[in-house]
PDB file of C-alpha atoms in Angstrom:
ATOM      1  CA  MET A 175      88.209 108.688  79.246  1.00 47.00           C
ATOM      2  CA  LEU A 176      91.414 106.756  80.229  1.00 44.00           C
ATOM      3  CA  CYS A 177      89.614 103.541  79.895  1.00 49.00           C
ATOM      4  CA  SER A 178      88.372 104.327  76.450  1.00 48.00           C
ATOM      5  CA  ARG A 179      91.906 105.213  75.348  1.00 50.00           C
ATOM      6  CA  GLU A 180      93.210 101.883  76.669  1.00 48.00           C
ATOM      7  CA  ILE A 181      90.501  99.952  74.854  1.00 46.00           C
ATOM      8  CA  LEU A 182      91.311 101.780  71.680  1.00 46.00           C
ATOM      9  CA  ASN A 183      95.046 101.082  71.994  1.00 52.00           C
ATOM     10  CA  PHE A 184      94.178  97.457  72.624  1.00 45.00           C
ATOM     11  CA  LEU A 185      91.957  97.259  69.570  1.00 44.00           C
ATOM     12  CA  ILE A 186      94.595  98.415  67.113  1.00 48.00           C
ATOM     13  CA  ARG A 187      97.015  95.728  68.088  1.00 52.00           C
ATOM     14  CA  LYS A 188      97.814  93.421  65.159  1.00 48.00           C
ATOM     15  CA  ASP A 189      96.670  90.298  66.741  1.00 50.00           C
ATOM     16  CA  VAL A 190      93.340  91.951  67.521  1.00 48.00           C
ATOM     17  CA  LYS A 191      93.045  93.232  64.053  1.00 49.00           C
ATOM     18  CA  LYS A 192      93.419  89.790  62.688  1.00 51.00           C
ATOM     19  CA  ILE A 193      90.434  88.639  64.735  1.00 48.00           C
ATOM     20  CA  LEU A 194      88.192  91.428  63.737  1.00 48.00           C
ATOM     21  CA  LYS A 195      89.017  90.997  59.881  1.00 52.00           C
ATOM     22  CA  ARG A 196      88.465  87.278  59.920  1.00 51.00           C
ATOM     23  CA  LYS A 197      86.148  86.269  57.085  1.00 48.00           C
ATOM     24  CA  ASP A 198      85.516  82.643  58.143  1.00 48.00           C
ATOM     25  CA  SER A 199      82.370  81.189  56.514  1.00 48.00           C
ATOM     26  CA  ASP A 200      81.751  79.264  59.557  1.00 49.00           C
ATOM     27  CA  ALA A 201      79.610  81.493  61.900  1.00 50.00           C
ATOM     28  CA  GLY A 202      80.470  79.350  64.794  1.00 54.00           C
ATOM     29  CA  GLN A 203      84.248  80.100  64.434  1.00 54.00           C
ATOM     30  CA  ARG A 204      83.632  83.766  63.946  1.00 49.00           C
ATOM     31  CA  GLY A 205      81.490  83.785  67.085  1.00 52.00           C
ATOM     32  CA  LYS A 206      84.143  81.833  68.996  1.00 53.00           C
ATOM     33  CA  ALA A 207      86.797  84.395  67.717  1.00 50.00           C
ATOM     34  CA  LEU A 208      84.713  87.299  68.987  1.00 51.00           C
ATOM     35  CA  GLU A 209      84.190  85.562  72.419  1.00 54.00           C
ATOM     36  CA  ASP A 210      87.947  85.061  72.616  1.00 53.00           C
ATOM     37  CA  LEU A 211      88.332  88.772  71.872  1.00 48.00           C
ATOM     38  CA  ARG A 212      85.936  89.829  74.556  1.00 50.00           C
ATOM     39  CA  ALA A 213      87.655  87.425  77.151  1.00 49.00           C
ATOM     40  CA  SER A 214      91.007  89.067  76.228  1.00 51.00           C
ATOM     41  CA  ILE A 215      89.737  92.589  76.745  1.00 46.00           C
ATOM     42  CA  PHE A 216      88.031  91.523  80.206  1.00 47.00           C
ATOM     43  CA  ASN A 217      91.159  89.910  81.349  1.00 50.00           C
ATOM     44  CA  LYS A 218      93.327  92.722  80.322  1.00 47.00           C
ATOM     45  CA  PHE A 219      91.332  95.410  82.321  1.00 44.00           C
ATOM     46  CA  ARG A 220      90.644  93.035  85.277  1.00 48.00           C
ATOM     47  CA  SER A 221      94.260  91.891  85.684  1.00 50.00           C
ATOM     48  CA  SER A 222      96.024  93.197  88.918  1.00 48.00           C
ATOM     49  CA  GLU A 223      98.631  95.164  86.926  1.00 52.00           C
ATOM     50  CA  SER A 224      96.136  96.922  84.695  1.00 52.00           C
ATOM     51  CA  ALA A 225      93.774  97.597  87.696  1.00 49.00           C
ATOM     52  CA  LYS A 226      96.684  99.172  89.625  1.00 51.00           C
ATOM     53  CA  ARG A 227      97.683 101.377  86.784  1.00 53.00           C
ATOM     54  CA  GLN A 228      94.061 102.481  86.368  1.00 52.00           C
ATOM     55  CA  GLN A 229      93.770 103.076  90.228  1.00 49.00           C
ATOM     56  CA  GLN A 230      96.919 105.214  90.224  1.00 51.00           C
ATOM     57  CA  ARG A 231      95.771 107.313  87.115  1.00 54.00           C
ATOM     58  CA  ILE A 232      92.271 107.842  88.627  1.00 49.00           C
ATOM     59  CA  CYS A 233      93.276 108.456  92.307  1.00 54.00           C
ATOM     60  CA  GLY A 234      96.571 110.260  92.607  1.00 58.00           C
ATOM     61  CA  PRO A 235      98.389 110.896  95.824  1.00 64.00           C
ATOM     62  CA  VAL A 236      96.645 114.176  96.672  1.00 66.00           C
ATOM     63  CA  ALA A 237      93.146 112.857  95.877  1.00 72.00           C
ATOM     64  CA  ALA A 238      93.822 109.624  97.914  1.00 69.00           C
ATOM     65  CA  LEU A 239      95.311 111.549 100.950  1.00 73.00           C
ATOM     66  CA  THR A 240      92.383 114.029 100.959  1.00 78.00           C
ATOM     67  CA  PHE A 241      89.819 111.164 100.655  1.00 79.00           C
ATOM     68  CA  ASN A 242      91.528 109.279 103.619  1.00 79.00           C
ATOM     69  CA  PHE A 243      91.722 112.457 105.833  1.00 82.00           C
ATOM     70  CA  MET A 244      87.960 113.169 105.266  1.00 87.00           C
ATOM     71  CA  VAL A 245      86.903 109.625 106.007  1.00 88.00           C
ATOM     72  CA  ALA A 246      89.335 109.346 108.960  1.00 86.00           C
ATOM     73  CA  VAL A 247      87.872 112.363 110.618  1.00 86.00           C
ATOM     74  CA  GLY A 248      84.279 111.286 109.963  1.00 90.00           C
ATOM     75  CA  ILE A 249      84.794 107.716 111.380  1.00 91.00           C
ATOM     76  CA  ILE A 250      86.440 108.799 114.532  1.00 90.00           C
ATOM     77  CA  PHE A 251      83.442 111.082 115.514  1.00 91.00           C
ATOM     78  CA  MET A 252      81.056 108.369 114.227  1.00 94.00           C
ATOM     79  CA  ASN A 253      82.543 105.671 116.133  1.00 94.00           C
ATOM     80  CA  LYS A 254      82.772 107.804 119.331  1.00 92.00           C
ATOM     81  CA  TRP A 255      79.031 108.656 118.757  1.00 94.00           C
ATOM     82  CA  VAL A 256      78.265 104.852 118.527  1.00 95.00           C
ATOM     83  CA  LEU A 257      80.360 104.044 121.544  1.00 94.00           C
ATOM     84  CA  LYS A 258      79.047 106.789 123.757  1.00 91.00           C
ATOM     85  CA  ASN A 259      75.694 108.127 122.626  1.00 93.00           C
ATOM     86  CA  VAL A 260      74.257 105.019 121.104  1.00 94.00           C
ATOM     87  CA  GLY A 261      75.656 102.981 123.970  1.00 92.00           C
ATOM     88  CA  PHE A 262      77.082 100.222 121.843  1.00 95.00           C
ATOM     89  CA  GLN A 263      79.995  99.481 124.383  1.00 93.00           C
ATOM     90  CA  PHE A 264      81.541  96.741 122.302  1.00 96.00           C
ATOM     91  CA  PRO A 265      84.505  98.137 120.364  1.00 96.00           C
ATOM     92  CA  VAL A 266      85.923  94.852 119.092  1.00 96.00           C
ATOM     93  CA  PHE A 267      82.486  93.656 117.997  1.00 97.00           C
ATOM     94  CA  LEU A 268      82.026  97.071 116.383  1.00 96.00           C
ATOM     95  CA  THR A 269      85.354  96.425 114.424  1.00 96.00           C
ATOM     96  CA  PHE A 270      83.972  93.004 113.461  1.00 97.00           C
ATOM     97  CA  ILE A 271      80.841  94.546 112.108  1.00 96.00           C
ATOM     98  CA  HIS A 272      82.977  96.918 110.061  1.00 96.00           C
ATOM     99  CA  TYR A 273      85.027  94.128 108.431  1.00 96.00           C
ATOM    100  CA  ALA A 274      81.966  91.973 107.961  1.00 96.00           C
ATOM    101  CA  VAL A 275      80.186  94.823 106.063  1.00 96.00           C
ATOM    102  CA  SER A 276      83.483  95.504 103.988  1.00 94.00           C
ATOM    103  CA  TRP A 277      83.707  91.721 103.182  1.00 95.00           C
ATOM    104  CA  ALA A 278      79.915  91.723 102.084  1.00 95.00           C
ATOM    105  CA  LEU A 279      80.430  94.760  99.908  1.00 93.00           C
ATOM    106  CA  MET A 280      83.509  93.257  98.252  1.00 93.00           C
ATOM    107  CA  ALA A 281      81.732  89.970  97.749  1.00 93.00           C
ATOM    108  CA  ILE A 282      79.057  91.895  95.782  1.00 93.00           C
ATOM    109  CA  LEU A 283      81.761  93.461  93.725  1.00 87.00           C
ATOM    110  CA  ASN A 284      83.395  90.121  93.086  1.00 89.00           C
ATOM    111  CA  SER A 285      80.082  88.623  92.132  1.00 90.00           C
ATOM    112  CA  PHE A 286      79.681  91.198  89.249  1.00 88.00           C
ATOM    113  CA  ALA A 287      83.372  90.594  88.318  1.00 80.00           C
ATOM    114  CA  LEU A 288      84.299  94.165  89.448  1.00 79.00           C
ATOM    115  CA  LEU A 289      86.955  93.155  91.890  1.00 80.00           C
ATOM    116  CA  PRO A 290      90.543  93.220  90.430  1.00 77.00           C
ATOM    117  CA  ALA A 291      92.221  89.858  90.235  1.00 75.00           C
ATOM    118  CA  SER A 292      95.103  89.054  92.573  1.00 77.00           C
ATOM    119  CA  PRO A 293      98.546  89.389  91.300  1.00 76.00           C
ATOM    120  CA  PRO A 294     100.656  86.463  90.257  1.00 72.00           C
ATOM    121  CA  SER A 295     101.563  84.726  93.423  1.00 62.00           C
ATOM    122  CA  LYS A 296     104.433  86.430  94.988  1.00 63.00           C
ATOM    123  CA  SER A 297     102.966  86.844  98.521  1.00 68.00           C
ATOM    124  CA  THR A 298     103.283  83.769 100.645  1.00 79.00           C
ATOM    125  CA  PRO A 299     100.271  82.547 102.638  1.00 86.00           C
ATOM    126  CA  LEU A 300     102.268  83.519 105.695  1.00 89.00           C
ATOM    127  CA  SER A 301     102.645  87.080 104.587  1.00 89.00           C
ATOM    128  CA  LEU A 302      98.827  87.355 103.945  1.00 91.00           C
ATOM    129  CA  PHE A 303      98.059  85.673 107.251  1.00 94.00           C
ATOM    130  CA  THR A 304     100.388  87.972 109.108  1.00 93.00           C
ATOM    131  CA  LEU A 305      98.815  90.989 107.611  1.00 93.00           C
ATOM    132  CA  GLY A 306      95.367  89.851 108.428  1.00 94.00           C
ATOM    133  CA  VAL A 307      96.271  89.407 112.076  1.00 95.00           C
ATOM    134  CA  VAL A 308      98.039  92.785 112.307  1.00 95.00           C
ATOM    135  CA  MET A 309      95.006  94.265 110.821  1.00 94.00           C
ATOM    136  CA  SER A 310      92.766  92.817 113.503  1.00 95.00           C
ATOM    137  CA  LEU A 311      95.101  94.065 116.258  1.00 95.00           C
ATOM    138  CA  SER A 312      95.405  97.486 114.647  1.00 93.00           C
ATOM    139  CA  THR A 313      91.727  98.224 114.198  1.00 94.00           C
ATOM    140  CA  GLY A 314      90.354  96.439 117.170  1.00 94.00           C
ATOM    141  CA  LEU A 315      92.775  98.119 119.640  1.00 94.00           C
ATOM    142  CA  ALA A 316      92.042 101.543 117.980  1.00 93.00           C
ATOM    143  CA  ASN A 317      88.412 101.237 118.705  1.00 94.00           C
ATOM    144  CA  VAL A 318      89.151  99.972 122.252  1.00 94.00           C
ATOM    145  CA  SER A 319      91.318 103.087 122.728  1.00 90.00           C
ATOM    146  CA  LEU A 320      88.559 105.261 121.443  1.00 90.00           C
ATOM    147  CA  LYS A 321      86.142 103.865 123.846  1.00 91.00           C
ATOM    148  CA  TYR A 322      88.189 104.491 126.960  1.00 89.00           C
ATOM    149  CA  ASN A 323      89.865 107.748 125.911  1.00 84.00           C
ATOM    150  CA  SER A 324      88.758 111.153 124.633  1.00 82.00           C
ATOM    151  CA  VAL A 325      89.032 111.978 120.937  1.00 78.00           C
ATOM    152  CA  GLY A 326      91.955 114.289 121.778  1.00 76.00           C
ATOM    153  CA  PHE A 327      94.039 111.540 123.443  1.00 77.00           C
ATOM    154  CA  TYR A 328      93.127 109.219 120.720  1.00 83.00           C
ATOM    155  CA  GLN A 329      94.601 111.747 118.197  1.00 78.00           C
ATOM    156  CA  MET A 330      97.569 112.120 120.375  1.00 76.00           C
ATOM    157  CA  ALA A 331      98.341 108.398 120.283  1.00 78.00           C
ATOM    158  CA  LYS A 332      97.722 108.517 116.532  1.00 81.00           C
ATOM    159  CA  ILE A 333     100.555 110.970 116.239  1.00 78.00           C
ATOM    160  CA  ALA A 334     103.069 108.403 117.617  1.00 77.00           C
ATOM    161  CA  VAL A 335     102.111 106.038 114.745  1.00 83.00           C
ATOM    162  CA  THR A 336     104.029 108.108 112.048  1.00 78.00           C
ATOM    163  CA  PRO A 337     107.456 108.278 113.931  1.00 77.00           C
ATOM    164  CA  SER A 338     106.991 104.534 114.688  1.00 79.00           C
ATOM    165  CA  ILE A 339     106.612 103.808 110.962  1.00 82.00           C
ATOM    166  CA  VAL A 340     109.802 105.896 110.180  1.00 78.00           C
ATOM    167  CA  LEU A 341     111.785 104.077 112.943  1.00 76.00           C
ATOM    168  CA  ALA A 342     110.503 100.628 111.951  1.00 79.00           C
ATOM    169  CA  GLU A 343     111.292 101.205 108.168  1.00 79.00           C
ATOM    170  CA  PHE A 344     114.764 102.428 109.219  1.00 75.00           C
ATOM    171  CA  ILE A 345     115.337  99.167 111.214  1.00 78.00           C
ATOM    172  CA  TRP A 346     113.764  96.691 108.706  1.00 77.00           C
ATOM    173  CA  TYR A 347     114.558  98.274 105.365  1.00 73.00           C
ATOM    174  CA  LYS A 348     117.207 100.672 106.205  1.00 72.00           C
ATOM    175  CA  LYS A 349     115.216 103.553 104.739  1.00 76.00           C
ATOM    176  CA  LYS A 350     116.716 106.964 105.696  1.00 75.00           C
ATOM    177  CA  VAL A 351     114.709 110.138 106.146  1.00 71.00           C
ATOM    178  CA  THR A 352     115.962 113.570 105.017  1.00 75.00           C
ATOM    179  CA  PHE A 353     116.508 116.314 107.599  1.00 72.00           C
ATOM    180  CA  SER A 354     113.562 118.499 105.979  1.00 74.00           C
ATOM    181  CA  LYS A 355     111.209 115.536 106.501  1.00 69.00           C
ATOM    182  CA  VAL A 356     112.220 115.093 110.070  1.00 72.00           C
ATOM    183  CA  VAL A 357     111.647 118.767 110.637  1.00 74.00           C
ATOM    184  CA  ALA A 358     108.234 118.652 108.872  1.00 69.00           C
ATOM    185  CA  LEU A 359     107.214 115.627 110.801  1.00 68.00           C
ATOM    186  CA  THR A 360     108.224 117.211 114.160  1.00 75.00           C
ATOM    187  CA  VAL A 361     106.326 120.526 113.429  1.00 72.00           C
ATOM    188  CA  VAL A 362     103.115 118.739 112.468  1.00 65.00           C
ATOM    189  CA  SER A 363     103.290 116.465 115.430  1.00 68.00           C
ATOM    190  CA  ILE A 364     103.806 119.398 117.812  1.00 72.00           C
ATOM    191  CA  GLY A 365     101.010 121.346 116.060  1.00 63.00           C
ATOM    192  CA  VAL A 366      98.424 118.528 116.435  1.00 58.00           C
ATOM    193  CA  ALA A 367      99.589 117.905 120.044  1.00 63.00           C
ATOM    194  CA  ILE A 368      99.042 121.484 120.945  1.00 63.00           C
ATOM    195  CA  ALA A 369      95.615 121.552 119.307  1.00 55.00           C
ATOM    196  CA  THR A 370      94.469 118.429 121.329  1.00 53.00           C
ATOM    197  CA  VAL A 371      96.281 118.969 124.661  1.00 56.00           C
ATOM    198  CA  THR A 372      93.192 120.520 126.202  1.00 55.00           C
ATOM    199  CA  ASP A 373      91.254 117.306 125.732  1.00 55.00           C
ATOM    200  CA  LEU A 374      93.498 114.902 127.567  1.00 54.00           C
ATOM    201  CA  GLN A 375      91.014 112.732 129.602  1.00 61.00           C
ATOM    202  CA  PHE A 376      91.922 109.102 129.753  1.00 59.00           C
ATOM    203  CA  SER A 377      91.938 106.056 131.976  1.00 72.00           C
ATOM    204  CA  LEU A 378      94.982 104.002 132.774  1.00 78.00           C
ATOM    205  CA  PHE A 379      93.661 101.135 130.912  1.00 86.00           C
ATOM    206  CA  GLY A 380      92.761 103.301 127.939  1.00 81.00           C
ATOM    207  CA  ALA A 381      96.263 104.701 127.948  1.00 80.00           C
ATOM    208  CA  CYS A 382      97.791 101.140 127.990  1.00 86.00           C
ATOM    209  CA  VAL A 383      95.622 100.127 125.120  1.00 89.00           C
ATOM    210  CA  ALA A 384      96.511 103.197 123.188  1.00 85.00           C
ATOM    211  CA  VAL A 385     100.252 102.517 123.582  1.00 83.00           C
ATOM    212  CA  ALA A 386      99.720  98.825 122.624  1.00 90.00           C
ATOM    213  CA  TRP A 387      97.846  99.945 119.460  1.00 91.00           C
ATOM    214  CA  ILE A 388     100.790 102.089 118.081  1.00 87.00           C
ATOM    215  CA  ILE A 389     103.117  99.142 117.140  1.00 89.00           C
ATOM    216  CA  PRO A 390     100.481  96.969 115.177  1.00 92.00           C
ATOM    217  CA  SER A 391      99.285 100.108 113.522  1.00 91.00           C
ATOM    218  CA  ALA A 392     102.740 101.131 112.281  1.00 89.00           C
ATOM    219  CA  VAL A 393     103.413  97.528 111.224  1.00 90.00           C
ATOM    220  CA  ASN A 394     100.076  97.422 109.325  1.00 90.00           C
ATOM    221  CA  LYS A 395     100.917 100.361 107.348  1.00 88.00           C
ATOM    222  CA  ILE A 396     104.478  99.217 106.442  1.00 88.00           C
ATOM    223  CA  LEU A 397     103.153  95.686 105.350  1.00 89.00           C
ATOM    224  CA  TRP A 398     100.285  97.280 103.327  1.00 88.00           C
ATOM    225  CA  SER A 399     102.672  99.669 101.680  1.00 84.00           C
ATOM    226  CA  ASN A 400     105.212  97.009 100.888  1.00 85.00           C
ATOM    227  CA  MET A 401     102.739  94.536  99.386  1.00 86.00           C
ATOM    228  CA  GLN A 402     101.032  97.161  97.163  1.00 81.00           C
ATOM    229  CA  GLN A 403     104.158  98.840  95.831  1.00 79.00           C
ATOM    230  CA  GLN A 404     106.432  95.895  95.278  1.00 79.00           C
ATOM    231  CA  GLU A 405     103.954  93.048  94.580  1.00 79.00           C
ATOM    232  CA  ASN A 406     101.228  94.841  92.447  1.00 78.00           C
ATOM    233  CA  TRP A 407      98.479  94.335  94.808  1.00 84.00           C
ATOM    234  CA  THR A 408      95.466  96.755  94.455  1.00 81.00           C
ATOM    235  CA  ALA A 409      93.671  98.053  97.500  1.00 82.00           C
ATOM    236  CA  LEU A 410      90.444  96.020  96.987  1.00 85.00           C
ATOM    237  CA  SER A 411      92.141  92.736  95.943  1.00 87.00           C
ATOM    238  CA  LEU A 412      94.467  92.915  99.074  1.00 89.00           C
ATOM    239  CA  MET A 413      91.404  93.643 101.244  1.00 91.00           C
ATOM    240  CA  TRP A 414      89.533  90.738  99.730  1.00 92.00           C
ATOM    241  CA  LYS A 415      92.149  88.364 100.679  1.00 92.00           C
ATOM    242  CA  THR A 416      93.060  89.348 104.199  1.00 94.00           C
ATOM    243  CA  THR A 417      89.443  90.264 105.483  1.00 95.00           C
ATOM    244  CA  PRO A 418      88.429  86.725 106.339  1.00 95.00           C
ATOM    245  CA  ILE A 419      91.791  86.321 108.510  1.00 96.00           C
ATOM    246  CA  THR A 420      90.940  89.699 110.218  1.00 96.00           C
ATOM    247  CA  LEU A 421      87.442  88.561 111.081  1.00 97.00           C
ATOM    248  CA  LEU A 422      88.593  85.180 112.370  1.00 96.00           C
ATOM    249  CA  PHE A 423      91.029  86.932 114.831  1.00 96.00           C
ATOM    250  CA  LEU A 424      88.576  89.715 115.912  1.00 96.00           C
ATOM    251  CA  VAL A 425      86.288  86.935 116.957  1.00 96.00           C
ATOM    252  CA  SER A 426      89.076  85.478 119.157  1.00 95.00           C
ATOM    253  CA  MET A 427      89.647  89.062 120.661  1.00 95.00           C
ATOM    254  CA  ILE A 428      85.947  89.693 121.655  1.00 94.00           C
ATOM    255  CA  PRO A 429      86.009  87.609 124.770  1.00 92.00           C
ATOM    256  CA  PHE A 430      89.043  89.312 126.263  1.00 92.00           C
ATOM    257  CA  LEU A 431      88.426  93.059 125.256  1.00 91.00           C
ATOM    258  CA  ASP A 432      84.546  93.378 125.095  1.00 94.00           C
ATOM    259  CA  PRO A 433      82.275  93.280 128.054  1.00 91.00           C
ATOM    260  CA  PRO A 434      79.440  90.749 128.036  1.00 89.00           C
ATOM    261  CA  GLY A 435      75.959  91.537 126.954  1.00 87.00           C
ATOM    262  CA  VAL A 436      76.156  92.258 123.277  1.00 87.00           C
ATOM    263  CA  LEU A 437      73.120  90.114 122.690  1.00 84.00           C
ATOM    264  CA  ALA A 438      71.143  92.152 125.193  1.00 87.00           C
ATOM    265  CA  PHE A 439      71.857  95.368 123.100  1.00 92.00           C
ATOM    266  CA  HIS A 440      68.778  97.151 122.068  1.00 89.00           C
ATOM    267  CA  TRP A 441      68.914  96.757 118.283  1.00 91.00           C
ATOM    268  CA  SER A 442      66.507  99.592 117.252  1.00 93.00           C
ATOM    269  CA  PHE A 443      66.201 100.946 113.732  1.00 94.00           C
ATOM    270  CA  ASN A 444      68.216 104.292 114.720  1.00 93.00           C
ATOM    271  CA  ASN A 445      70.900 102.327 116.636  1.00 94.00           C
ATOM    272  CA  THR A 446      71.406  99.791 113.879  1.00 94.00           C
ATOM    273  CA  SER A 447      71.410 102.440 111.260  1.00 95.00           C
ATOM    274  CA  ALA A 448      74.141 104.431 113.105  1.00 95.00           C
ATOM    275  CA  ILE A 449      76.204 101.318 113.402  1.00 96.00           C
ATOM    276  CA  LEU A 450      75.950 100.556 109.739  1.00 95.00           C
ATOM    277  CA  VAL A 451      76.862 103.981 108.750  1.00 95.00           C
ATOM    278  CA  SER A 452      79.975 103.537 110.897  1.00 95.00           C
ATOM    279  CA  ALA A 453      80.666 100.194 109.250  1.00 95.00           C
ATOM    280  CA  PHE A 454      80.394 101.788 105.795  1.00 95.00           C
ATOM    281  CA  LEU A 455      82.759 104.526 106.855  1.00 93.00           C
ATOM    282  CA  GLY A 456      85.051 101.732 108.085  1.00 91.00           C
ATOM    283  CA  PHE A 457      85.103 100.091 104.499  1.00 93.00           C
ATOM    284  CA  LEU A 458      85.862 103.574 103.114  1.00 91.00           C
ATOM    285  CA  LEU A 459      88.585 104.374 105.623  1.00 87.00           C
ATOM    286  CA  GLN A 460      90.440 100.909 105.021  1.00 83.00           C
ATOM    287  CA  TRP A 461      90.016 101.418 101.113  1.00 82.00           C
ATOM    288  CA  SER A 462      91.166 105.059 101.208  1.00 80.00           C
ATOM    289  CA  GLY A 463      94.012 104.262 103.578  1.00 74.00           C
ATOM    290  CA  ALA A 464      95.257 101.461 101.178  1.00 70.00           C
ATOM    291  CA  LEU A 465      95.007 103.999  98.261  1.00 68.00           C
ATOM    292  CA  ALA A 466      97.039 106.527 100.198  1.00 64.00           C
ATOM    293  CA  LEU A 467      99.798 103.953 100.823  1.00 56.00           C
TER     294      LEU A 467
END
């Protein structure tokens, strides 16, 4: 409905009317004019700014947060199932599979010209590179933490990300938080902590990984939010640009954080299906998280 209204508004513009009303005898010129019109419509709705407005209209804050919450809960239990029950004891390589599947899905969208274009170059290659590296650390360490810790402790560590974001934004951008937001954040944090305190089973190494995961996770969310809100990046276009960098750094992390033997894993149909479902949820989590930001 919204897209139809945009198209109607576009078609009633004066310059478009002139093209539609042309009465050139030359059929070739008329065909060229219609081709130019079609290209103009395509470019308008594929541009980063139009795509971002469309994204904001279709997926408002409540819908984005709800979507992100449901996917986040699903992938935590799915990843834990893959790491524990399926026996795929390679959390960083699992993260690599997640991003590889995400990149493949975005490549398919891009081949059909369904991926929004990147905005006019405001982001430096260094900022995109930094975001890709931080993403690899954030997601890779998160799955390592999930392998060595219980779901309860994993959620406890995740609670600390939000205060870290608030503190980092105050230091970097001088953003102040109202007293009511501080109270709300404290109440929610205490509530989740109480709900999961009975499940605190963790190893010393897992606890260290969980603490190390908090900082890149907070930085990741701040960078994503800043680039989307100030530089008109859409979620998918920013994912498309940063995923190759993330894949590269995940490969460099595998020898240090994953045990050997990934090639000896029994890749049965059921095991592979579980890993691919986890990977698809990973794509939805990354996309929904970017939408929420």
